[in-house]
Coordinates of C-alpha atoms in Angstrom, one line a residue:
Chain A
X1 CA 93.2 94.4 110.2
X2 CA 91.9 91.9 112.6
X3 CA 92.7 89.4 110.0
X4 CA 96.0 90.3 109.4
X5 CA 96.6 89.4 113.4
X6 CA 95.2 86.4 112.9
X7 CA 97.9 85.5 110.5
X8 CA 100.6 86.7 112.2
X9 CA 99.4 84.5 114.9
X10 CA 99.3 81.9 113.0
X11 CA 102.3 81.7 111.2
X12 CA 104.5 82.5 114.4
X13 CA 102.4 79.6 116.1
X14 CA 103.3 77.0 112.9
X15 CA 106.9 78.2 113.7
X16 CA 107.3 77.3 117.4
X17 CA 105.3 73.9 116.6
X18 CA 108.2 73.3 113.8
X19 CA 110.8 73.5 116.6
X20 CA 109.3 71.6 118.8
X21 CA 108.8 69.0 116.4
X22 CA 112.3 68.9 115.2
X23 CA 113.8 68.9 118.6
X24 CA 111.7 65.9 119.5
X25 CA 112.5 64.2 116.4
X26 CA 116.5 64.9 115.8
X27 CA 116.4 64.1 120.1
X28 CA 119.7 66.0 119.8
X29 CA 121.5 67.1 123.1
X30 CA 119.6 69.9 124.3
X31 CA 122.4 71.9 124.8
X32 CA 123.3 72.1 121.0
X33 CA 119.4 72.4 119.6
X34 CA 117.5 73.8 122.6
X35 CA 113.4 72.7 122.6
X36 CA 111.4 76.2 122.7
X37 CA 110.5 75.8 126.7
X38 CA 114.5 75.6 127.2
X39 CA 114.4 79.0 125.3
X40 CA 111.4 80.5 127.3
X41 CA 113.0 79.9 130.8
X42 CA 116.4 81.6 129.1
X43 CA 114.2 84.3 128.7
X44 CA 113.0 84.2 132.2
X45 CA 116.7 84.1 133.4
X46 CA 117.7 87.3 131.1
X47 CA 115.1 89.3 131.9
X48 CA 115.2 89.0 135.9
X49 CA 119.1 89.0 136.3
X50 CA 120.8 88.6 133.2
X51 CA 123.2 85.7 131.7
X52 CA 124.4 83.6 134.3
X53 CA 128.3 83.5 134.3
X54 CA 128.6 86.5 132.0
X55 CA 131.0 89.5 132.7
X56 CA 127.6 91.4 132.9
X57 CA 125.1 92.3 135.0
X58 CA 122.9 93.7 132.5
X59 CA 120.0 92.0 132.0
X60 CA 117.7 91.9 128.6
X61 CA 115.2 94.9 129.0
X62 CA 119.0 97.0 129.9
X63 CA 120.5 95.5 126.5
X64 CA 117.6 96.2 124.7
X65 CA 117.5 100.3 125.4
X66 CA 120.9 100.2 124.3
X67 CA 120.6 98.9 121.3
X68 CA 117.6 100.9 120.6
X69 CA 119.4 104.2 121.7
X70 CA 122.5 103.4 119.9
X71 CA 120.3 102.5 116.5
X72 CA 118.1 105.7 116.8
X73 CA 121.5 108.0 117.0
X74 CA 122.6 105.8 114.1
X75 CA 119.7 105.7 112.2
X76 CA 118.5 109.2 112.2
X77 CA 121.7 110.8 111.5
X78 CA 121.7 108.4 108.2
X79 CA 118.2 109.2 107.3
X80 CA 118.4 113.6 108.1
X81 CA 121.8 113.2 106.0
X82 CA 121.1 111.1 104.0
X83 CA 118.0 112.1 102.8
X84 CA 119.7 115.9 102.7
X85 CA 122.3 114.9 100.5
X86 CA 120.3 112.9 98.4
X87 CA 117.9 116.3 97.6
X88 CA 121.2 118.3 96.8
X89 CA 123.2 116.3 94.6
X90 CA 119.6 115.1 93.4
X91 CA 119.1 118.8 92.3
X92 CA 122.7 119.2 91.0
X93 CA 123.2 116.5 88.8
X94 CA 126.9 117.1 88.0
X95 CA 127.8 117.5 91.3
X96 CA 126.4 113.8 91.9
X97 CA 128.1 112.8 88.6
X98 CA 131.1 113.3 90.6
X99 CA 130.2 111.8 93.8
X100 CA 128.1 108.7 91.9
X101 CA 131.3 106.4 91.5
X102 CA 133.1 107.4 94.6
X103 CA 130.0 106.1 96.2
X104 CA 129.3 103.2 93.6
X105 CA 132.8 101.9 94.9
X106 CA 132.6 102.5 99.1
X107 CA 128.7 101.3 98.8
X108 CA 129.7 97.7 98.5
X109 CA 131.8 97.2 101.0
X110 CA 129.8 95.6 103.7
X111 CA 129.7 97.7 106.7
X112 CA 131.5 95.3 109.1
X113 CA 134.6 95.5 107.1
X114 CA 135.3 99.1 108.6
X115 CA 135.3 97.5 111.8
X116 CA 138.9 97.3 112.8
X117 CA 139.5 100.7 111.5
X118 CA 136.5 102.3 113.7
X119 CA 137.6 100.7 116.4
X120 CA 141.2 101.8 116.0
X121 CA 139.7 105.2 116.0
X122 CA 136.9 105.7 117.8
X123 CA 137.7 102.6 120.6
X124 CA 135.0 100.2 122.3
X125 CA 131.8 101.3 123.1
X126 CA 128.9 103.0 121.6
X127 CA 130.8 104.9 119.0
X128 CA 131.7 101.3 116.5
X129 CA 127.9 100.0 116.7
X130 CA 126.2 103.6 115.9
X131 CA 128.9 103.8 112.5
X132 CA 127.8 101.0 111.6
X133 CA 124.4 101.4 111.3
X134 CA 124.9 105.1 109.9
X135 CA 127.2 103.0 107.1
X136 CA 124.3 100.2 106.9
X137 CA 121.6 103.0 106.2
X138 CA 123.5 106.3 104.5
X139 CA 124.1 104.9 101.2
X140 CA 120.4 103.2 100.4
X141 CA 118.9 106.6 101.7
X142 CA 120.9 108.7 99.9
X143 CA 120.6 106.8 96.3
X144 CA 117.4 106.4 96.4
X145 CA 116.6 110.2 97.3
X146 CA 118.8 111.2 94.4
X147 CA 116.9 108.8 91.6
X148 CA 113.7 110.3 93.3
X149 CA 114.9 113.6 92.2
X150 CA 116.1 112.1 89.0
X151 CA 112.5 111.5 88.0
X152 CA 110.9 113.8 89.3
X153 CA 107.8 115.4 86.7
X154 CA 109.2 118.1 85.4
X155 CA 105.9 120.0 85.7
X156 CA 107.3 120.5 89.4
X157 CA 110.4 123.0 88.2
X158 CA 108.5 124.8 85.6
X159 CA 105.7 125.5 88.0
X160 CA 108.2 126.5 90.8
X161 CA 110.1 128.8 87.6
X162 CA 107.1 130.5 86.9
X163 CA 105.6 131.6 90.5
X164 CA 109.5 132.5 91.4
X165 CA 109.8 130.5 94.2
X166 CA 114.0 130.0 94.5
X167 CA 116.1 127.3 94.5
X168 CA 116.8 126.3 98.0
X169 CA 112.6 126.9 98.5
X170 CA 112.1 124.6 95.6
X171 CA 114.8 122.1 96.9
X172 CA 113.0 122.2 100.3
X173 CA 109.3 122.7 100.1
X174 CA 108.8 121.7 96.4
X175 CA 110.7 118.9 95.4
X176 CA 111.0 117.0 99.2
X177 CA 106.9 116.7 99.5
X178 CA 106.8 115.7 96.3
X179 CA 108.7 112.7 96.3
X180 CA 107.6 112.1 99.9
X181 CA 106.8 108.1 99.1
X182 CA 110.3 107.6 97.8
X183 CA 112.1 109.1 100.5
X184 CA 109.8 106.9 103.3
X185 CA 109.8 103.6 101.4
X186 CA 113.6 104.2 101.0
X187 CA 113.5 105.2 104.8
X188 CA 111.5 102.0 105.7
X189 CA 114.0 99.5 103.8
X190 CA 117.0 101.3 105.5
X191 CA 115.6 100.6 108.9
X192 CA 115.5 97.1 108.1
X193 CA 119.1 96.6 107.1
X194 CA 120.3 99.2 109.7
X195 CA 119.0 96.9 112.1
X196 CA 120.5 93.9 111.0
X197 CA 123.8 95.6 111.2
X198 CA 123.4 96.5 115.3
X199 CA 124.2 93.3 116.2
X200 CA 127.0 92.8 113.8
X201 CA 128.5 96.5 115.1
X202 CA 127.9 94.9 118.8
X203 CA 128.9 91.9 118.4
X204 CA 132.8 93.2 118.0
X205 CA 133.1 96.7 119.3
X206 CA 130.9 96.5 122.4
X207 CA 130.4 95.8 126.1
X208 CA 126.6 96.0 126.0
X209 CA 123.5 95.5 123.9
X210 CA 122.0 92.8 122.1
X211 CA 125.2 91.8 119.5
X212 CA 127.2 91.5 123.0
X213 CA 124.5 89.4 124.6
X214 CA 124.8 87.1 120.9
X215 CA 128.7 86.7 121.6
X216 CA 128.1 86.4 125.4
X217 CA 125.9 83.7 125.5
X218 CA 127.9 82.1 122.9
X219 CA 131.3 82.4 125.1
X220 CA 129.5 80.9 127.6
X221 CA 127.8 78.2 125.7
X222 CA 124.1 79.1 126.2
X223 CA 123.0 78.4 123.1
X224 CA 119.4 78.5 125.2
X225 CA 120.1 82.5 126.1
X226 CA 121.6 82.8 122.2
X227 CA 118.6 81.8 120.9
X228 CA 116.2 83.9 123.0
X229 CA 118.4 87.0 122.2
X230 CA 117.9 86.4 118.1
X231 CA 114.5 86.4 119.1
X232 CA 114.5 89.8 120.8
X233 CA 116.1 91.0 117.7
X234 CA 113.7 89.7 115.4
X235 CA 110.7 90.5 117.5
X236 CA 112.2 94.2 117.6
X237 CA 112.8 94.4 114.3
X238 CA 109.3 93.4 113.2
X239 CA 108.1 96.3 115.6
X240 CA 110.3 99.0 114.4
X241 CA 109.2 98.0 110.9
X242 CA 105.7 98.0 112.0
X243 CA 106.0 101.4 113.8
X244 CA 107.5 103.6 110.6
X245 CA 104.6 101.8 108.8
X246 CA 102.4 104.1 111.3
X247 CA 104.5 107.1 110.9
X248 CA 104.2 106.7 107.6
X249 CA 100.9 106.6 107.4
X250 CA 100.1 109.2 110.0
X251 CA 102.6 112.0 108.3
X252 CA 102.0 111.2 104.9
X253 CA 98.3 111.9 105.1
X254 CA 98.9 114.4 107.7
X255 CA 100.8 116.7 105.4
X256 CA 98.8 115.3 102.3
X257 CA 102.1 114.1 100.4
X258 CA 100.2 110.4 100.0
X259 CA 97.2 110.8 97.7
Chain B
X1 CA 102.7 145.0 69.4
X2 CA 102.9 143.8 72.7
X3 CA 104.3 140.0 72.3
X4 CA 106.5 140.1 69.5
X5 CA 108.0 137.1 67.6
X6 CA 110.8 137.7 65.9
X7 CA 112.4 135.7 63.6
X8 CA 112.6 132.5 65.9
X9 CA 114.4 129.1 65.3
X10 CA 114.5 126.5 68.0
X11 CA 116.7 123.4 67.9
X12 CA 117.1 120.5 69.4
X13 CA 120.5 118.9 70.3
X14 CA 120.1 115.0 70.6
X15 CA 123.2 113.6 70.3
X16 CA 124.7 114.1 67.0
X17 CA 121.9 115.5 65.1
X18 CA 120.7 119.1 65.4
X19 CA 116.8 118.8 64.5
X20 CA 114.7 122.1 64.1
X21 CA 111.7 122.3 65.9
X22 CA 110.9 125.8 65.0
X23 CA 112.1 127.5 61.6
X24 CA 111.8 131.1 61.4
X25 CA 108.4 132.0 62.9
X26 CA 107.1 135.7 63.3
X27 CA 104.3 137.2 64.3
X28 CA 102.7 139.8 66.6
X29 CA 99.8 139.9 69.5
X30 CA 98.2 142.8 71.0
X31 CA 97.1 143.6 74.1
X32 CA 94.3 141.2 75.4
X33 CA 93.8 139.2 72.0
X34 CA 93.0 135.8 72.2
X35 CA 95.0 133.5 70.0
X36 CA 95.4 130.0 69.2
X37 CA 98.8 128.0 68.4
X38 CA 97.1 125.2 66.7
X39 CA 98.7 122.6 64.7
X40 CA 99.4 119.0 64.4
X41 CA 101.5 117.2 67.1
X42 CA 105.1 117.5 67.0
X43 CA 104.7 120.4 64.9
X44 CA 106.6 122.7 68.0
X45 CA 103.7 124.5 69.1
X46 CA 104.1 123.6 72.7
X47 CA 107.7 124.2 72.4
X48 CA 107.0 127.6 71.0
X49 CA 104.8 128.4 74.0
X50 CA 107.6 127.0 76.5
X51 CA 110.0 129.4 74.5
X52 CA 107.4 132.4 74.7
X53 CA 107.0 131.5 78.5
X54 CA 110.5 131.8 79.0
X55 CA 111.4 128.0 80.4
X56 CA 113.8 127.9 77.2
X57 CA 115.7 129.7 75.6
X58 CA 115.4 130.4 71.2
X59 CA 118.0 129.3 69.0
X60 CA 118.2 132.4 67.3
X61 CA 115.7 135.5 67.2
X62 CA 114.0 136.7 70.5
X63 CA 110.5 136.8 72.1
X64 CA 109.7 140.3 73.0
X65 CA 106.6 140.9 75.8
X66 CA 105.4 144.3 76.4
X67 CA 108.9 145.8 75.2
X68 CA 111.4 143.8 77.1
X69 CA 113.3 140.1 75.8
X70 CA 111.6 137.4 77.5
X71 CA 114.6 135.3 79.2
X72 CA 112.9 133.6 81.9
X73 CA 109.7 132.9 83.7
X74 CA 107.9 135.2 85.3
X75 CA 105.1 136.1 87.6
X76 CA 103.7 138.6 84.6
X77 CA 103.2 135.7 82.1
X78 CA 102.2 132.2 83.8
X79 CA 101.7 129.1 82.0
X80 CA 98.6 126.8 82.5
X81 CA 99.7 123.3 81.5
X82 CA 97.6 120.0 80.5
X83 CA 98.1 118.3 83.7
X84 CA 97.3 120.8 85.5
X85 CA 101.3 121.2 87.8
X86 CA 99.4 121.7 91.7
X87 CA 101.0 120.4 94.4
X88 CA 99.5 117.8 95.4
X89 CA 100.4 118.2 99.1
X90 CA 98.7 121.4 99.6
X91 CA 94.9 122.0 99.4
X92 CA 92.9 124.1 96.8
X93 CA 94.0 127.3 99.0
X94 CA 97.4 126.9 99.3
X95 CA 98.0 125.9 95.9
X96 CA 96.5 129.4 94.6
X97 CA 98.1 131.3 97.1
X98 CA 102.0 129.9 95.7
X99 CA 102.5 132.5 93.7
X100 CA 101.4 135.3 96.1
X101 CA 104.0 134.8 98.2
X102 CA 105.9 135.9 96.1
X103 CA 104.9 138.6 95.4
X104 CA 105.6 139.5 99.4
X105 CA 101.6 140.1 100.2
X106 CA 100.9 139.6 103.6
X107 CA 99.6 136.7 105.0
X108 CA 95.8 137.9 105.1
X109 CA 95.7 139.2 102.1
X110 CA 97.1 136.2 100.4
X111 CA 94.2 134.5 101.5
X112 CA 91.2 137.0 100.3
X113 CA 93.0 137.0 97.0
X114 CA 93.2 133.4 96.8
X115 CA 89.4 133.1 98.2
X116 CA 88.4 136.1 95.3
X117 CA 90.1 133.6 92.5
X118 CA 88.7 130.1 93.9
X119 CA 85.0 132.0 94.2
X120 CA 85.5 133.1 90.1
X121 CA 86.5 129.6 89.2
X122 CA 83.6 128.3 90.8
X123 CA 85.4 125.9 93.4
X124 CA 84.4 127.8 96.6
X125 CA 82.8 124.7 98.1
X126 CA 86.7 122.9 97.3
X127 CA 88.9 125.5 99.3
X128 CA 90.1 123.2 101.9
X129 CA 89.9 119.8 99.7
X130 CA 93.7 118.8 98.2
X131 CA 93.4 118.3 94.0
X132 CA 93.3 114.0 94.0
X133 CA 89.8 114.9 95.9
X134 CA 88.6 117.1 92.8
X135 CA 87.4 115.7 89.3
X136 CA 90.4 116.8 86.3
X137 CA 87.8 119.5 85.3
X138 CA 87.9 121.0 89.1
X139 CA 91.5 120.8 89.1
X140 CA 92.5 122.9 86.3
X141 CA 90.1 125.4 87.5
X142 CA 92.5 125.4 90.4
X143 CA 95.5 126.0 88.0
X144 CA 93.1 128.9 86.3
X145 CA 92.8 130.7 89.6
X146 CA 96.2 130.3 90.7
X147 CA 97.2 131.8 87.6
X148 CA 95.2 134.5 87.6
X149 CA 95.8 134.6 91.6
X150 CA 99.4 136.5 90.6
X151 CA 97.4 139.0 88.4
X152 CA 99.7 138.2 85.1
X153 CA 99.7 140.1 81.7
X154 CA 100.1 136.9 79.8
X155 CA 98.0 133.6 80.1
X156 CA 99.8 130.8 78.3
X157 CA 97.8 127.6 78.7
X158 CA 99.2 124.8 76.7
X159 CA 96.8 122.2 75.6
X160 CA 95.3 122.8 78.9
X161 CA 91.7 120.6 78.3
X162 CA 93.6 117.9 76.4
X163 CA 93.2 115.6 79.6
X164 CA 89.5 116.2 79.3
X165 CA 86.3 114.8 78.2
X166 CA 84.4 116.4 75.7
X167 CA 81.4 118.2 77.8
X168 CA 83.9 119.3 81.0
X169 CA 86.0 120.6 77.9
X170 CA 83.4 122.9 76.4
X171 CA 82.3 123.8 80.0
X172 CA 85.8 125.4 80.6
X173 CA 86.4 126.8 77.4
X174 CA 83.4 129.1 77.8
X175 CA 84.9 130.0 81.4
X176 CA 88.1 130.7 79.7
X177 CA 86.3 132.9 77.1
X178 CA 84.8 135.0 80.2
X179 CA 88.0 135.5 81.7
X180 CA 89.6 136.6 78.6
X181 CA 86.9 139.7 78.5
X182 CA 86.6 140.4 81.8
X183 CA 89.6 140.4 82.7
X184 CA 91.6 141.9 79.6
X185 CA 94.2 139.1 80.0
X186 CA 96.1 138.1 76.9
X187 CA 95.6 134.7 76.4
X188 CA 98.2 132.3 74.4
X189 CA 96.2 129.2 73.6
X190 CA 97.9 125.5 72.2
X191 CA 95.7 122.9 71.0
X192 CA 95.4 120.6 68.2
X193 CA 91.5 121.0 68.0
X194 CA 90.9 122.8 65.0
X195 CA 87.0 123.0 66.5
X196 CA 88.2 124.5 69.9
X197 CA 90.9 127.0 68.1
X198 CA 87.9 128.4 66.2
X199 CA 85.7 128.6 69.2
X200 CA 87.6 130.5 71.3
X201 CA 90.5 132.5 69.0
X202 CA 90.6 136.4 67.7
X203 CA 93.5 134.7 65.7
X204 CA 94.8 131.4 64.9
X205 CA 98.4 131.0 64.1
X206 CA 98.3 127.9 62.5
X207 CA 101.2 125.4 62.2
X208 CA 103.2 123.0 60.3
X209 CA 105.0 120.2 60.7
X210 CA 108.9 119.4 60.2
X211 CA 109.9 121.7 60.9
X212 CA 107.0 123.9 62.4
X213 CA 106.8 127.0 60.3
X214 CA 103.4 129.1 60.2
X215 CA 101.0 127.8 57.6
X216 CA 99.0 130.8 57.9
X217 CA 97.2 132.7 60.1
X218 CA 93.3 132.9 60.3
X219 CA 91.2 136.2 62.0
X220 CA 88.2 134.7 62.9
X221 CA 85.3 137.5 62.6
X222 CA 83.1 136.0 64.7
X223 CA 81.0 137.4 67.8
X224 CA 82.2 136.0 71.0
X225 CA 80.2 133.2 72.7
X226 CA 80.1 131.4 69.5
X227 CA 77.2 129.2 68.1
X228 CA 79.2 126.3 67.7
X229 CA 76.7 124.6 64.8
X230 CA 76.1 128.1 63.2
X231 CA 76.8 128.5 59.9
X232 CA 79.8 130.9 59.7
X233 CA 81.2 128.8 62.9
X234 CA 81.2 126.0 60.3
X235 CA 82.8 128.3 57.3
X236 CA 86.0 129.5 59.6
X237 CA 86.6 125.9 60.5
X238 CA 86.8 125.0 56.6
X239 CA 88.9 127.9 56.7
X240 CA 91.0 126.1 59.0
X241 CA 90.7 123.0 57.3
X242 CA 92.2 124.4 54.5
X243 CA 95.1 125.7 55.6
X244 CA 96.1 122.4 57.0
X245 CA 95.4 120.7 53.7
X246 CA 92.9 118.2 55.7
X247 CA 90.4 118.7 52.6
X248 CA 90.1 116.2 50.3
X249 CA 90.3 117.2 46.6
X250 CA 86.6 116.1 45.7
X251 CA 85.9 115.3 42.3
X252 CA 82.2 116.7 42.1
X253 CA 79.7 114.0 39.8
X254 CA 76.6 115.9 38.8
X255 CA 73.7 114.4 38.1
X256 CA 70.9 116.2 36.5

C-alpha cells in the first residue's frame, strides 16, 4: 500500500518535471503552452474568485459540486437501471433477443450526438449534462449484466428449482449476488467513461460546472485556467475511480459475494 | 414401488440431429433402498437423475414418485450435485436454512433445524464460516445438511464425491451410509466407481453406453458397513465387472 503511494508520487512528479522541461525547451509564448507555476497560480485565481472576465462568478470548488451532483443523478440512475434491466432481460433471454439489436444499433452512437436533440427538449442546464452521462454509462452496465446472466453456472437455477425459491426471488437474491464481480467491474468501467462524458455534456448544454469552465476559459483565452480545470477533472476522476475501488471492496466482502 | 421408471427415452435436440441419451429404461425402487446409477461417462446416468429429479422433462414414458408423475423439482426429492451448488455469499447457516424458508417455518425455527442438520454433518464448529473457508469435503457436507434440512423423501446425489480425494471420499460415503439408515431416506446414487457403487448400494442399476440402456442390475447381499477388502466385497465387484464387460477373456496356461 505504502508502496503503491510511492508510485503514484512518483509518476505524477516525472509528469510535472516533463512540462517544465518542455516549456523551457520549446520557450513557446506562455500564453499558448503555459509552464506548470502559470497553471498553479490559475488555480489560485479559480479557487478564490473564479475566472477573471468570465460571465461567472462561480469559482472552482462551486463548479466542482456541480459536476459531481449532476454525475451522481446521472450515474446512479444508469447503474440502478441499468443493472435492473440487465438481470431481466438477462433472465429472459428472448425478451433480450429482441431488445439486443435495437441496442446493438443506438449503443454506438457516441453520446454527444444526442446533444442538439436534448437540448431542443429538455433546454440548458442540468437536464443535457446528466443525459449524457446516463447515455455514457446505461449501455456498458446493462450488456454486461446481461452476459453475466448469460453465463451464469447453471448449478444456480437448479438449486433455486429444487428449494422452490421463485422467479423474481431467484432474479433478485440468487442470481444478482452471484454475479456480484461482474456487475461492480462493469459498474467501475462505466464510471470511468461516464465521467469523461460530464465535460463533453457541459461543455454545450450548460452555464456551470467543469465542461463550462473548459469552454470558458477557452472563450477567454486562459489556456492557464484551461489547463488547471483538465486537471481537476482528471484528479477527480482518479478519486471517484479510487473510491468505488473501496466500495467495492467494503460491500463485496461485507455481503460475502467476493470469495 | 415407490419411484417408478417407466418406459423412459430422453433425447437430445442439437441442431439437426436427435441423439438418444436414454433408450427405454425401467425399473423400480422402494421405500428407503439405496441404489446406485453406475455406468460409464456419457452413458445418461446423470441425465437420468436430472430427469428423475424433475429439472427435465422425458421424451417419452414418465417417472412416477410415491404415486404421482414427477414434472418438476421439488422440496420432497432434492438433489445433491458434485460441486456442491451453495451460495457462496451466505455462510454455512444460511445456506442450510434456503430451503426452509420455504417451507414458511418461522424464523427461529429455521435456525434450530438448520443448527440440528449442521451438528449431524459434523460442521458445528463452521456455522458462521461462508463455503470458500471450508475444505471440498466440509462443503458438501453443507449441501448434505441442507438437503436433509427440508426433510425430503428422495436424496438424489449425483456424482457427489467425484470432486474428491480418495480418503475425504470414503470418509463421506460412510456418513452417507448412516444417513441412509437412520434416517430412512431413499437415496438415488450416480457414480462411475464401480468400487463405491458396491460399497454403498442395496442395488446397482448398471448402465450402458450409446445409447444408455440398463446392462443389468446387481442386489448386492452384503451387510451394511462393508469390509471393503473382504472377500465377498471383492466377488460383487467382479460381479460388477462383469456386467460391464471390463474382464478380460483370460486364456488360463496350466502348469503342472
Amino acid at each position: 500500500m505504502k508502496q503503491k503511494k510511492i508510485d503514484i508520487v512518483i509518476s505524477l512528479g516525472l509528469l510535472v518535471i516533463i512540462w517544465q522541461i518542455v516549456s523551457v525547451v520549446l520557450e513557446k509564448n506562455t500564453v499558448v503552452f503555459p509552464a506548470p507555476i502559470q497553471v498553479v497560480r490559475a488555480f489560485e485565481e479559480l479557487f478564490c474568485v473564479g475566472l477573471k472576465g468570465s460571465t461567472s462568478s462561480v469559482t472552482l470548488p462551486g463548479h466542482i459540486g456541480i459536476s459531481l451532483v449532476r454525475f451522481a443523478i446521472g450515474y446512479l440512475t444508469a447503474a440502478v437501471t441499468g443493472v435492473f434491466f440487465g438481470l431481466i432481460l438477462g433472465s429472459f433471454p428472448k425478451a433480450f433477443a429482441i431488445v439486443n439489436p435495437a441496442v446493438q444499433v443506438i449503443r454506438p452512437i457516441a453520446p454527444v450526438a444526442f446533444m442538439p436533440f436534448i437540448v431542443l427538449w429538455f433546454g440548458i442546464g442540468d437536464v443535457p449534462a446528466v443525459v449524457i452521462i446516463f447515455i455514457a454509462g446505461f449501455f456498458p452496465i446493462l450488456l454486461s449484466t446481461v452476459s453475466a446472466v448469460e453465463h451464469l453456472n447453471p448449478i444456480y437455477y437448479k438449486v433455486s428449482r429444487n428449494f422452490g425459491i421463485g422467479k423474481v426471488k431467484t432474479i433478485f437474491c440468487i442470481v444478482f449476488p452471484a454475479i456480484f464481480t461482474q456487475i461492480a467491474n462493469a459498474l467501475r468501467l462505466a464510471l470511468g467513461t461516464s465521467w469523461i462524458f460530464l465535460v463533453s455534456g457541459e461543455m454545450v448544454g450548460a452555464q456551470s460546472g467543469l465542461g463550462f469552465l473548459i469552454m470558458d476559459s477557452k472563450n477567454c483565452i486562459r489556456y492557464d485556467a484551461l489547463l488547471a480545470t483538465m486537471i481537476t477533472i482528471g484528479v477527480i476522476g482518479f478519486a471517484l475511480d479510487a473510491l468505488i475501488r473501496v466500495l467495492e471492496h467494503v460491500i463485496g466482502h461485507k455481503f460475502g459475494f467476493v470469495n | 414401488m415407490y419411484i417408478e421408471i417407466q418406459d423412459v427415452s430422453i433425447d437430445y435436440k442439437q441442431k439437426n440431429t436427435v441423439q438418444k441419451v436414454i433408450e427405454h429404461v425401467n425399473f423400480e425402487v422402494e421405500k428407503g433402498e439405496f441404489i446406485c446409477l453406475l455406468g460409464p461417462s456419457g452413458c445418461g446416468k446423470s441425465t437420468l437423475l436430472n430427469a428423475m429429479a424433475g429439472f427435465l422433462k422425458p421424451s417419452e414414458g414418465k417417472i412416477v414418485i410415491d404415486g404421482q408423475e414427477v414434472l418438476k423439482p421439488s422440496l420432497s426429492y432434492v438433489t445433491i450435485f458434485q460441486n456442491y451448488g451453495l451460495l457462496p455469499w451466505k455462510t454455512v447457516l444460511k445456506n442450510v436454512e434456503l430451503g426452509l424458508e420455504t417451507k414458511k417455518i418461522p424464523r427461529k425455527q429455521r435456525k434450530e433445524i438448520a443448527l440440528k442438520y449442521i451438528d449431524m454433518v459434523g460442521l458445528k464448529d463452521a456455522v458462521h464460516k461462508r463455503p470458500n473457508q471450508l475444505s471440498g469435503g466440509m462443503q458438501q457436507r453443507v449441501a448434505i445438511a441442507r438437503a436433509l434440512a427440508v426433510d425430503p423423501e428422495v436424496i438424489f446425489m449425483d456424482e457427489p464425491f467425484g470432486a474428491l480425494d480418495a480418503i475425504t471420499r470414503m470418509k463421506l460415503q460412510d456418513d452417507i451410509l448412516e444417513i441412509n439408515q437412520e434416517t430412512g431416506k431413499t437415496i438415488i446414487f450416480v457414480t462411475h466407481d464401480i468400487e463405491e457403487a458396491v460399497f454403498l448400494a442395496d442395488r446397482i442399476v448398471v448402465l450402458d453406453a450409446n445409447p444408455g440402456r440398463i446392462g443389468g442390475i446387481v442386489n448386492i447381499h452384503l451387510p451394511k458397513h462393508r469390509n471393503r477388502t473382504s472377500d465377498s466385497f471383492v466377488l460383487a465387484r467382479d460381479k460388477v465387472y462383469d456386467l460391464l464387460k471390463m474382464k478380460k477373456e483370460e486364456l488360463i496356461e496350466y502348469y503342472i
